[in-house]
């Protein structure tokens, strides 16, 4: 859990350090927005960018991880105790509601769905059928999927199976990225693909 938050903090830092820094929200789960798109500090484009970026990353790595990973009642118990247990459909619904609440005309809307376990093939197919294509105020929302140590998280070149969550990304393999474990090296290896998917 903490290692995953380390990786997510690095992803946020890399996104915020781009030439045109985007506003980046962090939805802890379907019921908790840890950092909103209109957060006056972490998403203040006129502030000391480098300092704010590092503080945002530290907030995710330390504060959010401490709250989530030490509280097994938040998660589903078992092997995932302490990890937020949220159905994909609920998470997307919460993200779309947040996009609507903080809407800015013409702003590109991107959603990164982070999976640390499978939601079930039937439920995921239902979500894709029900929600896609994603739009907010008639403007498209692009999805990138990041699978962290998820079974079938990556495409299997020896079969016809797709990576878990590929339907969310409209079966675009370039927008489904798998991290096989939560080591720093694995996250660093995967970050260029995630950044390219989000920023394309």
PDB file of N, CA and C in Angstrom, residues 56 75 142:
ATOM      1  N   UNK A  56       2.951  18.518  -2.851  1.00  0.00           N
ATOM      2  CA  UNK A  56       1.820  17.689  -3.279  1.00  0.00           C
ATOM      3  C   UNK A  56       2.239  16.220  -3.269  1.00  0.00           C
ATOM      4  N   UNK A  75     -10.411  -0.705   3.592  1.00  0.00           N
ATOM      5  CA  UNK A  75     -10.307  -1.630   2.473  1.00  0.00           C
ATOM      6  C   UNK A  75     -11.205  -2.836   2.634  1.00  0.00           C
ATOM      7  N   UNK A 142     -10.650  11.410 -21.528  1.00  0.00           N
ATOM      8  CA  UNK A 142      -9.782  10.288 -21.889  1.00  0.00           C
ATOM      9  C   UNK A 142      -9.383   9.506 -20.643  1.00  0.00           C
TER      10      UNK A 142
END
